mmCIF file of C-alpha atoms in Angstrom:
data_model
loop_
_atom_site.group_PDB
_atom_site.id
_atom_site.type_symbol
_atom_site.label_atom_id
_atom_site.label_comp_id
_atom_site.label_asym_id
_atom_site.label_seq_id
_atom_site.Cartn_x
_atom_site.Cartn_y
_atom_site.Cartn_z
ATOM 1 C CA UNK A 1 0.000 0.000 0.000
ATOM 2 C CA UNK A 2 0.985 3.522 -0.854
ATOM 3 C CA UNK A 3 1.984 5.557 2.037
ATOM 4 C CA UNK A 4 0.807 9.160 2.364
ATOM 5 C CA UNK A 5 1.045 10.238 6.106
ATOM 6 C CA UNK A 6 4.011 12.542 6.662
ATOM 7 C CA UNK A 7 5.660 10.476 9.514
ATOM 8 C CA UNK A 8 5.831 7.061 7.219
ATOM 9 C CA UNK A 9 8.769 5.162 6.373
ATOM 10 C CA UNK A 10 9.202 6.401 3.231
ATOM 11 C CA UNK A 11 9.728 10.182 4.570
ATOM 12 C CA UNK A 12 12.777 11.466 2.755
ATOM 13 C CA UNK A 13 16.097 12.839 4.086
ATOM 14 C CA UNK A 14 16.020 16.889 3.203
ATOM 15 C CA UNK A 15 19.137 15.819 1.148
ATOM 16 C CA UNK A 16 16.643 13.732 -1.034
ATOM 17 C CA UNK A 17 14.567 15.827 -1.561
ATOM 18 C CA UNK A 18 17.372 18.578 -2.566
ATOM 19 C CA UNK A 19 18.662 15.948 -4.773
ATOM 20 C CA UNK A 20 15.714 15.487 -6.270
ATOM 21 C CA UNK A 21 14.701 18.919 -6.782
ATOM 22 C CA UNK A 22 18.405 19.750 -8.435
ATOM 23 C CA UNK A 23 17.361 17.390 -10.671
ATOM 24 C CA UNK A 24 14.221 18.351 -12.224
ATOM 25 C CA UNK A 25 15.242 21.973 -11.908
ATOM 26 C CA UNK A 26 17.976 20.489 -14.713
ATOM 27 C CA UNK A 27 15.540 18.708 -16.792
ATOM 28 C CA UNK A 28 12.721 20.506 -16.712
ATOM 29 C CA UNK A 29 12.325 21.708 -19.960
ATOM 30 C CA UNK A 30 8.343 22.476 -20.931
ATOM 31 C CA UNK A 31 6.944 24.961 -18.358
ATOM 32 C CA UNK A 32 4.655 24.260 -15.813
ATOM 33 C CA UNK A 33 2.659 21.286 -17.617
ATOM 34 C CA UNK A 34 6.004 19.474 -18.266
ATOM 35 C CA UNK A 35 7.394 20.198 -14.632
ATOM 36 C CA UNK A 36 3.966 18.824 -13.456
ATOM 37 C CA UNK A 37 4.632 15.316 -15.377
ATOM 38 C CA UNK A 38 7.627 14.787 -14.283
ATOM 39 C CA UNK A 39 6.613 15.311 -10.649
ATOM 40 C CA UNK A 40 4.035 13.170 -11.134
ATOM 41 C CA UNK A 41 6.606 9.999 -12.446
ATOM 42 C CA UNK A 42 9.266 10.737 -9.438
ATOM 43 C CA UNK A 43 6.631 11.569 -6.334
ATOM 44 C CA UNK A 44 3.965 9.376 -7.521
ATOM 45 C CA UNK A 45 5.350 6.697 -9.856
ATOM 46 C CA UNK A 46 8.727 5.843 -8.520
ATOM 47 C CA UNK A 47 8.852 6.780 -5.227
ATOM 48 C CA UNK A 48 5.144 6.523 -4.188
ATOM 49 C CA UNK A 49 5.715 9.422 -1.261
ATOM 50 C CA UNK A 50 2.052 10.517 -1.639
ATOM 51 C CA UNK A 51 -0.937 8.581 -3.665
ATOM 52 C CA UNK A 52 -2.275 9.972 -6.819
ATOM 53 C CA UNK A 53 -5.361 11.527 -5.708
ATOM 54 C CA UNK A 54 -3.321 13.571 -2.891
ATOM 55 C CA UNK A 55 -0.801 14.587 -5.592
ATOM 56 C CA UNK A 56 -3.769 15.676 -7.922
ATOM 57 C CA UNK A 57 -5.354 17.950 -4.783
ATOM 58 C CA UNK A 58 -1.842 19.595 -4.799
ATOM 59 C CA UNK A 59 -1.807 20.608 -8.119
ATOM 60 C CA UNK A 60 -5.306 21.740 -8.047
ATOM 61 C CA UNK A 61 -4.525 24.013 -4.867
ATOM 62 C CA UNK A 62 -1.726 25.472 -7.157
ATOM 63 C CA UNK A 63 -4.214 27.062 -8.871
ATOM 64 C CA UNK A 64 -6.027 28.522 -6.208
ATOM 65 C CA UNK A 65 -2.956 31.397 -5.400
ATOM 66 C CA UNK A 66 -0.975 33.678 -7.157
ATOM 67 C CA UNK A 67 2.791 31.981 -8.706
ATOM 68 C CA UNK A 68 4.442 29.666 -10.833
ATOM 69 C CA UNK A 69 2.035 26.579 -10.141
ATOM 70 C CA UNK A 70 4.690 23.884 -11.224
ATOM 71 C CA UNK A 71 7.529 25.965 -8.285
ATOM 72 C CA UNK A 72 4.649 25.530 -5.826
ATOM 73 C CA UNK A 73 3.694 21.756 -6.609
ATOM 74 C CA UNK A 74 7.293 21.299 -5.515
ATOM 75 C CA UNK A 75 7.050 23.450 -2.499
ATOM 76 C CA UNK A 76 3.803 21.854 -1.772
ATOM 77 C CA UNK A 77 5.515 18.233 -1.858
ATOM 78 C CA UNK A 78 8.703 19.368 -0.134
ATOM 79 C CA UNK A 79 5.972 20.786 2.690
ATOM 80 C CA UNK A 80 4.293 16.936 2.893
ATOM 81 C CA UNK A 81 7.281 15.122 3.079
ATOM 82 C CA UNK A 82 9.864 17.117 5.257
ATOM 83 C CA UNK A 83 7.610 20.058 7.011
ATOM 84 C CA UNK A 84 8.671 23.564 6.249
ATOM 85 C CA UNK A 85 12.615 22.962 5.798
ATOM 86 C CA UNK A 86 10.988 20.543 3.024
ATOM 87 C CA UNK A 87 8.796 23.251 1.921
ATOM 88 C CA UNK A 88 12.272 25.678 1.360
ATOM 89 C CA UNK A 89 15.006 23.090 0.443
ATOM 90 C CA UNK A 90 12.350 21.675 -2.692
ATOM 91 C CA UNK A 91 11.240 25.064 -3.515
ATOM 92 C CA UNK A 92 14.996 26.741 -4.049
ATOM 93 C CA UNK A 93 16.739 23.609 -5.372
ATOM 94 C CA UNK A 94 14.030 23.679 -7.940
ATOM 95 C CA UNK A 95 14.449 27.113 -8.877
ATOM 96 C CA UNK A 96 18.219 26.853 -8.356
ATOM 97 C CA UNK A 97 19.304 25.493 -11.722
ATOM 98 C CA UNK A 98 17.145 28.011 -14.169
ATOM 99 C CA UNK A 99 18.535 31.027 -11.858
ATOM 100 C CA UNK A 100 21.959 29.849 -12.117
ATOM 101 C CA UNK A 101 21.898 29.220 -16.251
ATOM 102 C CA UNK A 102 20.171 32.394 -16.412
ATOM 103 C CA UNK A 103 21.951 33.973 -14.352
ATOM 104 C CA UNK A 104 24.891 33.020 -16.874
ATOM 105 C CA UNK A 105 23.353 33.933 -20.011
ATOM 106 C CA UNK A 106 22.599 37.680 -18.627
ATOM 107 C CA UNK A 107 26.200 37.718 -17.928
ATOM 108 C CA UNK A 108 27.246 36.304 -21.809
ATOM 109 C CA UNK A 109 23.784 38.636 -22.788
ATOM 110 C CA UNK A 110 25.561 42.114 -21.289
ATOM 111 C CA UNK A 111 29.162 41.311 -22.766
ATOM 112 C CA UNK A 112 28.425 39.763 -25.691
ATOM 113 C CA UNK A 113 24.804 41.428 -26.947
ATOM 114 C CA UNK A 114 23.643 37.834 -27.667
ATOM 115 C CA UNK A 115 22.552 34.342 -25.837
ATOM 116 C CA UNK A 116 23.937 30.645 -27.352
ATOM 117 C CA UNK A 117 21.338 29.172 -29.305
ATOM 118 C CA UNK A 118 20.319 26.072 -28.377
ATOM 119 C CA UNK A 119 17.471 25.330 -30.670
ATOM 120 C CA UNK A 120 19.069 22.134 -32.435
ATOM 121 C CA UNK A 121 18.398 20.307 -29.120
ATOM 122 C CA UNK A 122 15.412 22.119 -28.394
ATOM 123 C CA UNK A 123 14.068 21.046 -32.035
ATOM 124 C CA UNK A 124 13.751 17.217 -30.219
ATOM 125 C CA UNK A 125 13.331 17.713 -26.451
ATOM 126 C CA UNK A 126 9.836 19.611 -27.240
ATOM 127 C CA UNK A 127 8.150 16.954 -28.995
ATOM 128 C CA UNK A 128 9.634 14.354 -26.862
ATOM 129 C CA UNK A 129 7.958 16.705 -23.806
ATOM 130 C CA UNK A 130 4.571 16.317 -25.192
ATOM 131 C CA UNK A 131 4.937 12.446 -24.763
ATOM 132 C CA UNK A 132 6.259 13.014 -21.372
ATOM 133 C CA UNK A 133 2.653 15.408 -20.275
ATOM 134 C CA UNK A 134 0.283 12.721 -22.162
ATOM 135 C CA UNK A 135 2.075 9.971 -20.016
ATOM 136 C CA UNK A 136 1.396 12.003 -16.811
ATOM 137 C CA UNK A 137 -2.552 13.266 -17.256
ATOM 138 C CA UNK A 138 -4.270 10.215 -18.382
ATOM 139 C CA UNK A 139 -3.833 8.689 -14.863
ATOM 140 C CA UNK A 140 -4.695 12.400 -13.700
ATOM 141 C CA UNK A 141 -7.348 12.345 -15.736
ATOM 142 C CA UNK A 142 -8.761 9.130 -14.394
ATOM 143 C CA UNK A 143 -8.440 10.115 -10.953
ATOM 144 C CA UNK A 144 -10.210 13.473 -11.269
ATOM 145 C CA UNK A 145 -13.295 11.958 -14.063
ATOM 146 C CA UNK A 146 -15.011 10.550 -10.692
ATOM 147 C CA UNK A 147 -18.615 11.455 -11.485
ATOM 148 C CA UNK A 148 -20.740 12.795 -14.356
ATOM 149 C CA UNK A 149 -20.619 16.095 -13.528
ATOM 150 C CA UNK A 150 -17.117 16.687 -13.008
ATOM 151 C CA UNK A 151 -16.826 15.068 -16.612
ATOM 152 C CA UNK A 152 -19.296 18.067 -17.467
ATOM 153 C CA UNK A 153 -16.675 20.752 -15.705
ATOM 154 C CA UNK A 154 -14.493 19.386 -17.194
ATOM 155 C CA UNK A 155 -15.489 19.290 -20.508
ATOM 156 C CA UNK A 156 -16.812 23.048 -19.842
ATOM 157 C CA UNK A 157 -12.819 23.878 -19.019
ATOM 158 C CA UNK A 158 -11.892 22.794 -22.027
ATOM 159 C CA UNK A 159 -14.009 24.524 -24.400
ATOM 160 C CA UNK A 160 -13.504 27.830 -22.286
ATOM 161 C CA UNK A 161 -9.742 27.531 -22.127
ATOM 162 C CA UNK A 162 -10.494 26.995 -26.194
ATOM 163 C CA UNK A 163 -11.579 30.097 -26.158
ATOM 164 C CA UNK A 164 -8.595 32.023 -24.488
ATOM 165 C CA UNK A 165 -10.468 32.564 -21.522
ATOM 166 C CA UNK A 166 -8.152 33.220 -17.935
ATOM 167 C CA UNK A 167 -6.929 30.085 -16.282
ATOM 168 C CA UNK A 168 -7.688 31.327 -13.052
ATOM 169 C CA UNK A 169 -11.446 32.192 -14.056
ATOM 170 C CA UNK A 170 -12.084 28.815 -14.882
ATOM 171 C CA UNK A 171 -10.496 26.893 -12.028
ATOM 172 C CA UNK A 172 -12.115 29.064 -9.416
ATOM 173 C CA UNK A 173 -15.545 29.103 -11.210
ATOM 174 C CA UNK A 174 -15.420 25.548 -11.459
ATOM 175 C CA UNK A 175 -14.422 24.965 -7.843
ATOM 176 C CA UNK A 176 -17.650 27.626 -6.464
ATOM 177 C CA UNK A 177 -19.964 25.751 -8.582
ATOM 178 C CA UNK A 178 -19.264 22.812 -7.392
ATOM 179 C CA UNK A 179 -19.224 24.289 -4.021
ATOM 180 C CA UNK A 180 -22.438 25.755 -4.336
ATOM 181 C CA UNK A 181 -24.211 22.621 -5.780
ATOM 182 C CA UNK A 182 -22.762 20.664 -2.940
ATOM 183 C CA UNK A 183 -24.226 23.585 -0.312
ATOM 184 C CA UNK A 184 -27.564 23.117 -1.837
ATOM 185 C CA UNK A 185 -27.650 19.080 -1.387
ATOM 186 C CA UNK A 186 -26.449 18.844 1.974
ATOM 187 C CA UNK A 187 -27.081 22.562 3.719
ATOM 188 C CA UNK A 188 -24.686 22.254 5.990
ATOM 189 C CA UNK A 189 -23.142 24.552 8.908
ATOM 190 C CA UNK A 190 -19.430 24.778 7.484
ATOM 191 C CA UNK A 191 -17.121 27.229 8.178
ATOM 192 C CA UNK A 192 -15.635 29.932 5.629
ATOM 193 C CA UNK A 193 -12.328 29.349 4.581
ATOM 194 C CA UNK A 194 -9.527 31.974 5.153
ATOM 195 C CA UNK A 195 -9.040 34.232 1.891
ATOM 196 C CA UNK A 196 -5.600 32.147 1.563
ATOM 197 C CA UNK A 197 -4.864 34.049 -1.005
ATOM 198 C CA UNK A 198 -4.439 37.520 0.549
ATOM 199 C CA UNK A 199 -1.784 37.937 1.553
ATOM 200 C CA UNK A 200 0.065 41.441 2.978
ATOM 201 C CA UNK A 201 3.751 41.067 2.820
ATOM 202 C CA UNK A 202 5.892 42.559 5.676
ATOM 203 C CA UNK A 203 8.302 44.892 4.212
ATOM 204 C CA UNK A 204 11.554 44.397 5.776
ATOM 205 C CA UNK A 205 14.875 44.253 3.962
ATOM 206 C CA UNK A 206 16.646 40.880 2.998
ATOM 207 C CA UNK A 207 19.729 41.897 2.478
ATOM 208 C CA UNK A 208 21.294 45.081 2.034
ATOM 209 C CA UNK A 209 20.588 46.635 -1.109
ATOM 210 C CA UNK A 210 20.743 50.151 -3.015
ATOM 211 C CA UNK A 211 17.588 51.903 -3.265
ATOM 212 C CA UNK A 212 16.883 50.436 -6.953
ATOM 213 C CA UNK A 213 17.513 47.071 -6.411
ATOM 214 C CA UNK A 214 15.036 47.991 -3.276
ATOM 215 C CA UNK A 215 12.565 49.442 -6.054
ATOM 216 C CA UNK A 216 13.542 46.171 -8.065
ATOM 217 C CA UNK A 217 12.833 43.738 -4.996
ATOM 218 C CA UNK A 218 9.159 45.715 -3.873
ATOM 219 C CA UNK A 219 8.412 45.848 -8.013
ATOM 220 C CA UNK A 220 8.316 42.171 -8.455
ATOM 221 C CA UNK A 221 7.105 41.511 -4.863
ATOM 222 C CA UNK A 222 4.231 42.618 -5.900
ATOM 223 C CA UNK A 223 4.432 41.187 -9.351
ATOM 224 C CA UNK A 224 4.816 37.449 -7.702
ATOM 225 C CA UNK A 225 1.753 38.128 -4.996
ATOM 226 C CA UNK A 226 -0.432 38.832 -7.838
ATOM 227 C CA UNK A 227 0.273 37.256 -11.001
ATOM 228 C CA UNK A 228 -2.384 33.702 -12.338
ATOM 229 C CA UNK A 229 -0.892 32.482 -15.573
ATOM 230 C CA UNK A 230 1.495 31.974 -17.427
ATOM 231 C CA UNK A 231 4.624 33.205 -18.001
ATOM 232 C CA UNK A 232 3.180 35.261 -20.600
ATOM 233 C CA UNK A 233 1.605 37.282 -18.046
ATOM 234 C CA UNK A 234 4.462 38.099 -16.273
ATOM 235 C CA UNK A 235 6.021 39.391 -19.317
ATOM 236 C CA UNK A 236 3.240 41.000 -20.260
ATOM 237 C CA UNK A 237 3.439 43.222 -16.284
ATOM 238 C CA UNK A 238 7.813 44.000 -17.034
ATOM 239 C CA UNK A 239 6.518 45.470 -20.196
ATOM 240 C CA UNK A 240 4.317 48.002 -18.987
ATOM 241 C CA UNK A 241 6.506 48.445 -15.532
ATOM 242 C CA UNK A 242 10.011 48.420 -17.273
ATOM 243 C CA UNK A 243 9.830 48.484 -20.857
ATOM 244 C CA UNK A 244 7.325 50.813 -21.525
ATOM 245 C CA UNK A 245 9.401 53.300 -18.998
ATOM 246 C CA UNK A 246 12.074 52.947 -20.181
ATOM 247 C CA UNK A 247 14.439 51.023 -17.943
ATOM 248 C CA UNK A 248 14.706 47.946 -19.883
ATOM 249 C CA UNK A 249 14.712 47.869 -23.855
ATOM 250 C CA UNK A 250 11.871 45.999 -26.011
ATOM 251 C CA UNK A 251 14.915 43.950 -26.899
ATOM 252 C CA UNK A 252 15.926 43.223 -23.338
ATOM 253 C CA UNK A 253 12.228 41.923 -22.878
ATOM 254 C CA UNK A 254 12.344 40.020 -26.086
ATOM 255 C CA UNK A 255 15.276 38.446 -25.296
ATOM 256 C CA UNK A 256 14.444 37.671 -21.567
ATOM 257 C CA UNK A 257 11.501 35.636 -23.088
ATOM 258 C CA UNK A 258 13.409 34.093 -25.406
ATOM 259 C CA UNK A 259 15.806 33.046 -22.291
ATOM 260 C CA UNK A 260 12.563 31.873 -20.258
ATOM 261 C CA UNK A 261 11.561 29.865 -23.178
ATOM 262 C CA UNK A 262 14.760 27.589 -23.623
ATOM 263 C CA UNK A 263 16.126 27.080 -20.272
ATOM 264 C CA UNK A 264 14.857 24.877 -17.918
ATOM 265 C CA UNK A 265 12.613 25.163 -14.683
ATOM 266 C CA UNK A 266 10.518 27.669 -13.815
ATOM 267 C CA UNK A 267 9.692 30.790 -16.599
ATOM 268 C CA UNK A 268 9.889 32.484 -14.228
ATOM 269 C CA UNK A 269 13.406 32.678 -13.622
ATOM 270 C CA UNK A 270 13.581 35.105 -16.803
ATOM 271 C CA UNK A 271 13.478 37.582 -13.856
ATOM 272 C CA UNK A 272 16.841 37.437 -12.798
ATOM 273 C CA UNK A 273 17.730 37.740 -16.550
ATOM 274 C CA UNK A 274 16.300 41.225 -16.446
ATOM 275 C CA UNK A 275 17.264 42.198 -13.096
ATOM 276 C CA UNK A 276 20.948 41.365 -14.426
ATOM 277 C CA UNK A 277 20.440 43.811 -17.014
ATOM 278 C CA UNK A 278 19.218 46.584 -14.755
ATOM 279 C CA UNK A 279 21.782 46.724 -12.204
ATOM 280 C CA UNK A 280 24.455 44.022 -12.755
ATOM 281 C CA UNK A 281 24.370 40.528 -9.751
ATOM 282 C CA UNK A 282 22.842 42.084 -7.018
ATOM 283 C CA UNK A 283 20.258 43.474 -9.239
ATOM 284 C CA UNK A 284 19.213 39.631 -10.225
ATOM 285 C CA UNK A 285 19.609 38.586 -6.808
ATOM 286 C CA UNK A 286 16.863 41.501 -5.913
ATOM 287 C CA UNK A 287 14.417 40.466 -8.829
ATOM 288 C CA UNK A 288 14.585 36.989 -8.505
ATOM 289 C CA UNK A 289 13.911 36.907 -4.222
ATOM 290 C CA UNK A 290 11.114 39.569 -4.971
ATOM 291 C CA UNK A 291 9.031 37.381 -7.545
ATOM 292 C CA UNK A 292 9.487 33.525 -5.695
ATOM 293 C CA UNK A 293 9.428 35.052 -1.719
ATOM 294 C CA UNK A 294 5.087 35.309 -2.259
ATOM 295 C CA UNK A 295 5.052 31.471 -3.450
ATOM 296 C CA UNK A 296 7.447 30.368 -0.547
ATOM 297 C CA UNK A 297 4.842 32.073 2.001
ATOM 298 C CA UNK A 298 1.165 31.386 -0.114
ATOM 299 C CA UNK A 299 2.170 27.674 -0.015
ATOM 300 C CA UNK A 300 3.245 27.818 3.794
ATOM 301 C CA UNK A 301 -0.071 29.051 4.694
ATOM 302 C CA UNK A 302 -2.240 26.797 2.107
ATOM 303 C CA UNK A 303 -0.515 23.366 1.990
ATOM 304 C CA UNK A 304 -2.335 22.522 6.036
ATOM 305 C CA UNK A 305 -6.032 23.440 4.073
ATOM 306 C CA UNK A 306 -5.709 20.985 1.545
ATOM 307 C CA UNK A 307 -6.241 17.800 3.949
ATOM 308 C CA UNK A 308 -8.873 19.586 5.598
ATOM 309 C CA UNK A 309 -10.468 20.361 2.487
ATOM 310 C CA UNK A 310 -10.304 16.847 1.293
ATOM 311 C CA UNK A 311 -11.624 15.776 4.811
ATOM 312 C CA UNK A 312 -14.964 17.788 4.732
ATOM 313 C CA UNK A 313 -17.369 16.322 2.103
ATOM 314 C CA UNK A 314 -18.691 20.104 1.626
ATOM 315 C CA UNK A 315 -15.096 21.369 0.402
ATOM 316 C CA UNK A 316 -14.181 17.792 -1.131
ATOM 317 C CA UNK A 317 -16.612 18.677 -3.981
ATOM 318 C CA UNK A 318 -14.940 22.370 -4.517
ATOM 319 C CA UNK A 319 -11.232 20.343 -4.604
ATOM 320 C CA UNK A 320 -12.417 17.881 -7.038
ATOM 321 C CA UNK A 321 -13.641 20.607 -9.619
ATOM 322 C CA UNK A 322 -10.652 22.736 -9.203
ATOM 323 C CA UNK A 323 -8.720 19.113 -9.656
ATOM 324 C CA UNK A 324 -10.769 18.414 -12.610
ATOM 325 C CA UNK A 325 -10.318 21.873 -14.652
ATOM 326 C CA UNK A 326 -6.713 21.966 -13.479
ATOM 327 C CA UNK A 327 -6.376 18.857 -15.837
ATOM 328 C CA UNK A 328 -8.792 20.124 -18.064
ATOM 329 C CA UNK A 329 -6.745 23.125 -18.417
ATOM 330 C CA UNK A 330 -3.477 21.026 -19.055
ATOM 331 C CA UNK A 331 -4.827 18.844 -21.724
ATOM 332 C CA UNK A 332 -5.774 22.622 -23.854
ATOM 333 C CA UNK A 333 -1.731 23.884 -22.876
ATOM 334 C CA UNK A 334 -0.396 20.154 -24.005
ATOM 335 C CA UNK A 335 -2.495 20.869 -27.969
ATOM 336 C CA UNK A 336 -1.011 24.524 -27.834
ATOM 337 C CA UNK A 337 2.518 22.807 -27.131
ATOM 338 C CA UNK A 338 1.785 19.882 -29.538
ATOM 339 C CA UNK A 339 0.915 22.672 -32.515
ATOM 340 C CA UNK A 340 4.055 24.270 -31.918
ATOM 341 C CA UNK A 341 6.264 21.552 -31.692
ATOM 342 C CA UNK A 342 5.388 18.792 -33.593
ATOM 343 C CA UNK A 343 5.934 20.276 -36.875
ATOM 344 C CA UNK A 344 6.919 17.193 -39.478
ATOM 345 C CA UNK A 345 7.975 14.168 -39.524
ATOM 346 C CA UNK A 346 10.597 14.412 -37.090
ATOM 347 C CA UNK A 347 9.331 15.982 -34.777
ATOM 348 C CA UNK A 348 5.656 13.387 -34.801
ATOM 349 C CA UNK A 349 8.105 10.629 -34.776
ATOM 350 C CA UNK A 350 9.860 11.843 -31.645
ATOM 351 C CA UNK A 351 6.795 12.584 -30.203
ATOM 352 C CA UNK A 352 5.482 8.873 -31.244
ATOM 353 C CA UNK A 353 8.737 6.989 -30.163
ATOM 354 C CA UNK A 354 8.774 8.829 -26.617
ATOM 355 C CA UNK A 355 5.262 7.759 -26.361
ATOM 356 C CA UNK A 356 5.932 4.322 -26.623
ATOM 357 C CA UNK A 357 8.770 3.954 -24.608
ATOM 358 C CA UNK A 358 7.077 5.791 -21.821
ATOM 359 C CA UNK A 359 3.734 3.508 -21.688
ATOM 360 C CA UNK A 360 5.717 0.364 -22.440
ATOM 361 C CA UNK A 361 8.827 0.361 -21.527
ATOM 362 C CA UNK A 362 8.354 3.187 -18.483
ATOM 363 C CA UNK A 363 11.487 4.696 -19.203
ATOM 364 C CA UNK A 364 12.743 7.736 -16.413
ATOM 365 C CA UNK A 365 11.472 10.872 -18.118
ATOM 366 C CA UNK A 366 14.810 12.175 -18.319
ATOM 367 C CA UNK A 367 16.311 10.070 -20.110
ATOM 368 C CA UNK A 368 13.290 10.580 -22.551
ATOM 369 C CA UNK A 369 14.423 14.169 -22.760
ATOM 370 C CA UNK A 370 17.831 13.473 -23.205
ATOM 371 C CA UNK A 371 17.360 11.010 -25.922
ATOM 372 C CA UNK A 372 14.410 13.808 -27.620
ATOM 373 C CA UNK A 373 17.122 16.569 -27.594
ATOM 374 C CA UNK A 374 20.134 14.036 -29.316
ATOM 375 C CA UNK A 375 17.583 12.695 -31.622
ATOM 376 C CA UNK A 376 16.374 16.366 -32.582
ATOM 377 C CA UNK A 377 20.176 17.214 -33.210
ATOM 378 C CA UNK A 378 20.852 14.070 -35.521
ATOM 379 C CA UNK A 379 17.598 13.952 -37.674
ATOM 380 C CA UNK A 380 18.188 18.046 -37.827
ATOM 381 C CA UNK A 381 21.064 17.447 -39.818
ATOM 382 C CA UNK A 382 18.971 15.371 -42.424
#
């Protein structure tokens, strides 16, 4: 049987849990859906620290706060498995690696004028990704199609996320219907749930900085407390706060997506590529604490909820829809990836031979990437 109590034998060493972290902070190549598969394989699959259903609450809870949803699934799991030194140790060894390589490239970005490309290997780790997210949501998918009508919320998240409508409009509208049909067939006395999601931030200083790495910290402070979406959306806030003022260049920004795009972990680690660029190291180190310190302290505050949630048949139904369009809202992101990436034959057969592998064979996701990106490279030169 599957352990999932916190105490239980299988409660990893915060070493394990760093090692882990390091790892898929390397790999993970994708964005959020991606980072959410591979989760899925190590916590779930291999290591079975947490049963699916408890893993699928996590990611749906995700949703419910501001933040890079894929950074706080891992803080969220670190939390679980090791308390709140889990919580930490996950949460910065996943964002370690992306800060560190793009922490590099600002520094080859401001000498140079350029970043290395790295789009032969890209070419085959993207479709080889899409094979990797498929793997992961069909048993999420399973777990969160429980009744007929969260296959009708479900079905409703689709066609609105179709239609470009805001992740976090659908999630939380599928979570208060459900939580309002639920009220009306059992009328119980429950108890409101803290706003979790409000949060005011103390403002004292983390480490001694000039007043505009200060402005740089506070700016995207309050960028990471109240950004849903994607990483597009955090773009789309240094635009009008930097670009359009004139403290970064519509190149910079361009070029800081571009950077986002093609390394690994978290997008949103394109933050210290800007903050590089508007004050040197300690301007990076300012921009990158500002946007992840919210996450670190939303998930500290909402990972004790989620078992009580689960426990009261009232907010059970809420967590199941917000599970339920959380993979519904996947499945649209993996077709947006697919129509970008698998682009001929190639790519589809990439795509196709990662597939197999994974069902059959159940191959460690990274070696499927590693294989996608050398493959990509050596049918590229065809």
């Amino acid at each position: 049987m599957i352990n999932t109590k916190n105490d239980g034998p299988q409660r990893p060493s915060l070493a394990e849990l760093a090692g882990l972290f390091l790892k898929l902070g390397i790999i993970g190549f994708g964005g959020p859906a991606a980072h959410i598969a591979l989760m899925q394989e190590e916590v779930v699959s291999r290591r079975q620290w947490m049963d699916g259903q408890h893993f699928l609450d996590l990611v749906g809870a995700t949703n419910l706060i501001p933040g890079p949803n894929s950074t706080e699934l891992a803080m969220h799991i670190g939390r679980e498995r090791a308390g709140t030194k889990g919580l930490i140790v996950a949460g910065a060894c996943f964002i370690l690696p992306a800060v560190l390589i793009t922490g590099l490239l600002a520094w080859l970005y401001l000498q140079y004028g350029t970043v290395p490309t790295v789009q032969p290997f890209l070419y085959g780790i993207k479709p080889a990704i899409i094979a990797i997210i498929l793997a992961a949501i069909f048993p999420l998918a399973k777990r969160s199609l429980i009744t007929v009508q969260s296959g009708i919320i479900g079905l409703a998240a689709i066609i609105l996320s179709f239609f470009q409508y805001k992740e976090v409009y659908i999630i939380f509208g599928a979570g208060l219907l459900a939580l309002l049909l639920a009220v009306l067939k059992r009328r119980p006395n429950t108890h409101c749930l803290l706003p979790f999601f409000m949060l005011q931030l103390p403002a004292s200083a983390l480490l001694t900085i000039t007043a505009s790495n200060w402005k740089l910290f506070l700016l995207f402070l309050k960028i990471g407390a109240i950004l849903y979406g994607s990483g597009y959306v955090l773009f789309a806030y240094i635009e009008s706060e930097l670009a359009a003022t004139g403290i970064i260049t519509h190149q910079q920004l361009t070029d800081a997506i571009a950077v986002g795009q093609f390394t690994p972990g978290p997008v949103f680690s394109a933050v210290t590529f800007i903050g590089y660029q508007v004050n040197g190291f300690t301007g990076a180190v300012a921009a990158t604490m500002g946007v992840f310190l919210p996450s670190f302290l939303f998930v500290a505050m909402l990972n004790p909820l989620v078992r009580a949630m689960r426990g009261s048949a009232t907010f059970s139904a809420f967590l199941d829809a917000v599970n339920v369009a959380s993979v519904a809202v996947i499945i649209v992101v993996c077709y947006e990836l697919a129509k970008s990436s698998v682009t001929d034959w190639r790519t589809l057969l990439i795509a196709l031979t990662s597939l197999f592998v994974l069902f059959i064979a159940r191959i460690n996701a990274a070696l499927i990437i590693v294989g996608g990106a050398l493959a990509g490279y050596v049918l590229g030169l065809f």
